[in-house]
Tab-separated table of C-alpha atoms in Angstrom:
chain	number	residue	atom	x	y	z
A	8	MET	CA	-22.858	-26.181	-21.291
A	9	LEU	CA	-19.593	-24.218	-21.098
A	10	GLN	CA	-20.912	-22.294	-18.073
A	11	GLN	CA	-21.778	-25.583	-16.357
A	12	ILE	CA	-18.285	-26.935	-16.943
A	13	ILE	CA	-16.764	-23.682	-15.665
A	14	SER	CA	-18.995	-23.741	-12.589
A	15	LEU	CA	-17.952	-27.321	-11.873
A	16	VAL	CA	-14.258	-26.484	-12.245
A	17	GLN	CA	-14.763	-23.390	-10.060
A	18	ARG	CA	-16.269	-25.497	-7.293
A	19	ILE	CA	-13.400	-27.982	-7.385
A	20	HIS	CA	-10.621	-25.486	-7.948
A	21	PRO	CA	-11.704	-21.840	-7.419
A	22	ALA	CA	-9.852	-19.354	-9.602
A	23	PRO	CA	-7.919	-16.568	-7.840
A	24	ILE	CA	-9.440	-13.083	-7.918
A	25	ALA	CA	-7.696	-10.449	-10.032
A	26	GLU	CA	-8.394	-6.815	-9.140
A	27	ALA	CA	-8.771	-4.196	-11.841
A	28	HIS	CA	-8.615	-1.065	-9.692
A	29	CYS	CA	-6.550	-2.232	-6.714
A	30	ASP	CA	-8.258	0.286	-4.482
A	31	GLY	CA	-11.536	0.848	-2.764
A	32	PRO	CA	-13.298	4.090	-3.652
A	33	CYS	CA	-11.480	5.710	-6.566
A	34	GLY	CA	-9.305	8.649	-5.716
A	35	VAL	CA	-10.022	8.808	-1.991
A	36	TYR	CA	-6.666	9.403	-0.368
A	37	ASP	CA	-5.691	11.423	2.671
A	38	PRO	CA	-2.417	11.439	4.606
A	39	ALA	CA	-4.498	12.149	7.735
A	40	GLN	CA	-4.698	8.368	8.211
A	41	ALA	CA	-0.914	8.219	8.485
A	42	ARG	CA	-0.880	11.290	10.730
A	43	VAL	CA	-3.239	9.709	13.277
A	44	SER	CA	-1.178	6.503	13.347
A	45	ALA	CA	2.082	8.433	13.635
A	46	GLU	CA	0.694	10.469	16.519
A	47	ALA	CA	-0.211	7.223	18.263
A	48	VAL	CA	3.371	6.011	17.835
A	49	VAL	CA	4.689	9.161	19.509
A	50	SER	CA	2.088	8.931	22.268
A	51	MET	CA	2.755	5.264	23.018
A	52	THR	CA	6.512	5.775	22.990
A	53	LYS	CA	6.141	8.563	25.566
A	54	LYS	CA	3.864	6.425	27.723
A	55	ILE	CA	6.307	3.506	27.650
A	56	LEU	CA	9.181	5.779	28.660
A	57	GLU	CA	7.126	7.340	31.444
A	58	LEU	CA	5.775	4.065	32.835
A	59	GLU	CA	7.354	3.220	36.161
A	60	MET	CA	8.021	-0.303	37.255
A	61	PRO	CA	6.500	-1.006	40.701
A	62	SER	CA	8.955	-1.537	43.518
A	63	GLY	CA	8.738	-4.146	46.239
A	64	ASP	CA	6.994	-7.521	46.175
A	65	ASP	CA	3.547	-6.390	45.113
A	66	ASP	CA	2.661	-9.132	42.614
A	67	ALA	CA	-0.630	-7.517	41.602
A	68	ALA	CA	1.117	-4.229	40.839
A	69	MET	CA	3.751	-6.065	38.805
A	70	VAL	CA	1.099	-7.908	36.791
A	71	ALA	CA	-0.717	-4.627	36.153
A	72	TYR	CA	2.556	-3.013	35.107
A	73	GLN	CA	3.405	-5.817	32.707
A	74	ASN	CA	-0.103	-5.791	31.279
A	75	THR	CA	0.008	-2.037	30.679
A	76	LEU	CA	3.497	-2.157	29.211
A	77	THR	CA	2.507	-4.985	26.863
A	78	ARG	CA	-0.539	-3.065	25.687
A	79	TYR	CA	1.540	0.065	25.042
A	80	ILE	CA	4.104	-1.946	23.072
A	81	MET	CA	1.433	-3.700	21.010
A	82	ILE	CA	-0.252	-0.428	20.106
A	83	LYS	CA	3.088	1.162	19.215
A	84	GLU	CA	3.897	-1.831	16.960
A	85	ASP	CA	0.502	-1.793	15.258
A	86	GLN	CA	0.389	1.950	14.721
A	87	ALA	CA	3.943	2.145	13.368
A	88	HIS	CA	3.061	-0.582	10.883
A	89	GLU	CA	-0.180	1.171	9.952
A	90	THR	CA	1.681	4.416	9.377
A	91	LYS	CA	4.005	2.613	7.016
A	92	GLU	CA	1.097	1.012	5.160
A	93	HIS	CA	-0.777	4.289	4.753
A	94	ILE	CA	2.336	5.982	3.383
A	95	LEU	CA	3.108	3.112	1.019
A	96	VAL	CA	-0.436	3.232	-0.354
A	97	LEU	CA	-0.020	6.937	-1.103
A	98	TRP	CA	3.360	6.228	-2.662
A	99	THR	CA	2.244	3.375	-4.897
A	100	ASP	CA	-1.332	4.410	-5.672
A	101	PHE	CA	-1.695	8.181	-5.374
A	102	PHE	CA	1.605	9.687	-6.472
A	103	LYS	CA	2.244	9.655	-10.204
A	104	PRO	CA	5.434	10.169	-12.266
A	105	GLU	CA	4.551	13.821	-12.895
A	106	HIS	CA	4.664	14.454	-9.136
A	107	LEU	CA	8.247	13.201	-9.101
A	108	VAL	CA	9.182	15.875	-11.594
A	109	THR	CA	8.182	18.523	-9.048
A	110	TYR	CA	9.308	16.509	-6.026
A	111	PRO	CA	12.249	14.339	-7.148
A	112	GLU	CA	13.071	13.661	-3.484
A	113	LEU	CA	9.727	11.889	-2.959
A	114	HIS	CA	11.160	8.368	-3.248
A	115	SER	CA	13.842	9.011	-0.649
A	116	ILE	CA	11.356	10.727	1.694
A	117	VAL	CA	9.068	7.681	1.571
A	118	TRP	CA	12.023	5.297	1.886
A	119	ASN	CA	13.359	7.101	4.969
A	120	LEU	CA	9.891	7.356	6.490
A	121	ALA	CA	9.255	3.627	6.036
A	122	LYS	CA	12.626	2.931	7.670
A	123	ALA	CA	11.746	5.281	10.545
A	124	CYS	CA	8.503	3.350	11.061
A	125	SER	CA	10.505	0.142	11.332
A	126	HIS	CA	12.931	1.721	13.807
A	127	ALA	CA	10.002	3.057	15.855
A	128	LYS	CA	8.723	-0.514	16.091
A	129	GLN	CA	12.093	-2.060	16.905
A	130	GLU	CA	13.075	0.454	19.564
A	131	VAL	CA	11.548	2.616	22.257
A	132	SER	CA	12.905	5.808	20.775
A	133	LEU	CA	11.231	9.171	20.999
A	134	GLU	CA	13.669	10.360	18.351
A	135	HIS	CA	12.501	7.754	15.829
A	136	ALA	CA	8.843	8.247	16.766
A	137	GLN	CA	9.203	11.984	16.121
A	138	GLU	CA	11.026	11.173	12.881
A	139	VAL	CA	7.929	9.226	11.800
A	140	LEU	CA	5.619	12.127	12.586
A	141	ASP	CA	7.921	14.639	10.881
A	142	GLY	CA	8.088	12.408	7.793
A	143	VAL	CA	4.307	12.171	7.623
A	144	LYS	CA	4.129	15.973	7.881
A	145	HIS	CA	6.467	16.210	4.896
A	146	ILE	CA	4.243	13.827	2.902
A	147	HIS	CA	1.172	15.834	3.998
A	148	GLU	CA	2.739	19.013	2.591
A	149	ILE	CA	3.662	17.401	-0.741
A	150	PHE	CA	0.318	15.582	-1.028
A	151	TRP	CA	-1.797	18.717	-0.632
A	152	ALA	CA	0.577	20.820	-2.746
A	153	VAL	CA	0.180	18.483	-5.732
A	154	LYS	CA	-3.588	18.602	-5.232
A	155	GLY	CA	-3.386	22.397	-5.257
A	156	ARG	CA	-4.961	22.784	-1.860
A	157	ASP	CA	-3.764	24.525	1.277
A	158	VAL	CA	-4.562	22.077	4.079
A	159	LYS	CA	-3.160	23.001	7.449
A	160	TRP	CA	-1.174	20.407	9.401
A	161	GLU	CA	-2.946	19.961	12.710
A	162	LEU	CA	-2.277	17.415	15.385
A	163	ALA	CA	-5.127	15.721	17.247
A	164	ASN	CA	-2.974	15.159	20.309
A	165	GLN	CA	-1.495	18.535	21.179
B	28	MET	CA	-11.555	-2.340	-16.784
B	29	ASP	CA	-15.164	-1.658	-17.808
B	30	PRO	CA	-16.376	-2.092	-20.564
B	31	LEU	CA	-13.728	-4.699	-21.388
B	32	LEU	CA	-14.277	-6.489	-18.099
B	33	GLU	CA	-17.058	-6.291	-15.581
B	34	GLU	CA	-17.183	-7.226	-11.922
B	35	GLU	CA	-17.014	-11.012	-11.451
B	36	ASP	CA	-16.160	-11.738	-15.073
B	37	GLN	CA	-14.038	-14.833	-15.374
B	38	VAL	CA	-11.037	-15.082	-17.649
B	39	PHE	CA	-8.824	-17.791	-19.034
B	40	THR	CA	-5.128	-17.060	-19.198
B	41	LYS	CA	-2.139	-18.601	-20.885
B	42	SER	CA	1.247	-18.657	-19.216
B	43	ILE	CA	3.970	-16.717	-20.995
B	44	TYR	CA	6.693	-18.842	-19.457
B	45	GLY	CA	9.403	-19.746	-21.902
B	46	HIS	CA	7.751	-19.048	-25.184
B	47	ARG	CA	6.891	-15.545	-26.215
B	48	GLN	CA	6.870	-11.804	-25.814
B	49	ILE	CA	3.872	-9.983	-24.446
B	50	ALA	CA	2.270	-7.778	-27.075
B	51	VAL	CA	0.923	-4.256	-26.620
B	52	GLY	CA	-2.848	-4.363	-26.238
B	53	GLU	CA	-2.961	-7.733	-24.546
B	54	VAL	CA	-4.581	-8.021	-21.137
B	55	VAL	CA	-2.413	-9.632	-18.490
B	56	VAL	CA	-2.919	-10.989	-15.003
B	57	ALA	CA	0.039	-10.236	-12.744
B	58	THR	CA	1.047	-9.984	-9.121
B	59	HIS	CA	1.155	-6.411	-7.793
B	60	PRO	CA	4.807	-5.259	-7.701
B	61	PHE	CA	4.557	-3.950	-4.124
B	62	ILE	CA	1.823	-6.168	-2.688
B	63	PRO	CA	2.697	-9.749	-3.652
B	64	SER	CA	-0.556	-11.139	-2.235
B	65	LYS	CA	-2.593	-9.010	-4.649
B	66	ILE	CA	-3.341	-10.109	-8.201
B	67	ILE	CA	-4.171	-7.445	-10.757
B	68	ILE	CA	-5.527	-7.440	-14.282
B	69	LYS	CA	-4.432	-4.692	-16.686
B	70	GLN	CA	-3.850	-3.914	-20.330
B	71	VAL	CA	-0.321	-3.742	-21.759
B	72	LYS	CA	0.568	-0.303	-23.091
B	73	GLU	CA	4.270	-0.917	-23.697
B	74	SER	CA	6.380	-4.048	-23.786
B	75	ALA	CA	10.135	-3.968	-23.291
B	76	GLY	CA	10.969	-7.623	-23.648
B	77	ASP	CA	11.588	-8.367	-19.984
B	78	SER	CA	8.892	-6.116	-18.518
B	79	VAL	CA	5.590	-4.490	-19.382
B	80	PHE	CA	3.959	-1.131	-18.729
B	81	VAL	CA	0.312	-1.705	-17.901
B	82	GLU	CA	-2.714	0.542	-17.490
B	83	GLY	CA	-6.347	0.058	-16.703
B	84	VAL	CA	-8.940	0.783	-19.365
B	85	ASN	CA	-10.368	3.573	-17.217
B	86	THR	CA	-7.232	5.486	-16.441
B	87	LYS	CA	-8.885	7.872	-13.976
B	88	CYS	CA	-9.878	4.989	-11.711
B	89	SER	CA	-6.930	2.698	-12.227
B	90	THR	CA	-3.829	2.159	-10.171
B	91	ASP	CA	-1.257	0.845	-12.600
B	92	SER	CA	2.230	1.304	-14.035
B	93	ARG	CA	1.780	5.077	-13.950
B	94	SER	CA	2.090	4.669	-10.176
B	95	PHE	CA	4.049	1.497	-9.552
B	96	GLY	CA	6.181	1.379	-12.700
B	97	TRP	CA	7.002	-1.426	-15.081
B	98	ILE	CA	6.137	-4.973	-14.122
B	99	PRO	CA	8.831	-7.601	-14.751
B	100	ASN	CA	7.613	-10.444	-16.947
B	101	ASP	CA	8.252	-12.952	-14.179
B	102	ARG	CA	5.396	-11.317	-12.260
B	103	VAL	CA	2.992	-11.818	-15.141
B	104	LEU	CA	0.925	-14.881	-14.333
B	105	GLY	CA	-0.599	-15.087	-17.778
B	106	VAL	CA	-2.066	-13.389	-20.823
B	107	VAL	CA	-5.847	-13.348	-21.032
B	108	THR	CA	-7.055	-15.570	-23.857
B	109	ALA	CA	-10.796	-15.560	-23.199
B	110	ILE	CA	-13.412	-13.758	-21.120
B	111	VAL	CA	-16.425	-15.842	-20.095
């Protein structure tokens, strides 16, 4: 009887879902996700800076230019945001208070990296894009150090 | 939260607004401190009057106050009163 009443209430007014773990697979973290996104930010920033606006009255060339530029900007925006999200997940879900004892600067590193991601979105700045990648490298080093593993920092886009 | 809670269990909660402290051992439903769209369910390990320190039952699998710190009481949506 109680189950029937609950089912009826659920149909009319579904209860929100509360998550017990907050994550997907337990303990599967890797700053490589942030590294790939950060590399994309650097790559897209370079491509935007290198893209030349067509001269003359060639409408088709101008449309192609604007289309390409828009795509580059969108990817840069998305990837900078993804980098930030990946780092924030590591910060909130992976790192524990005991890691802060060894790396008391962790909070400020994450804070500055998240800010750099925002700046990389707001501007077309190779300096900020590189700042994002450098910040992710710093997180990579701390992450693998606390796991007691020596994982080399390698870029996909050399 | 197994064995206390299993996947798709339903719970009733009671709002804490305006009337009482949250006690250690109670299970609370709260909004995630860094991801406001996410609702979490955890057990209270410490209560400081205006905030609570929560952990999952299975600490190896749980993301909780050990990572994101104390949760202010105003983020606690309710205390679990029944599991159905």
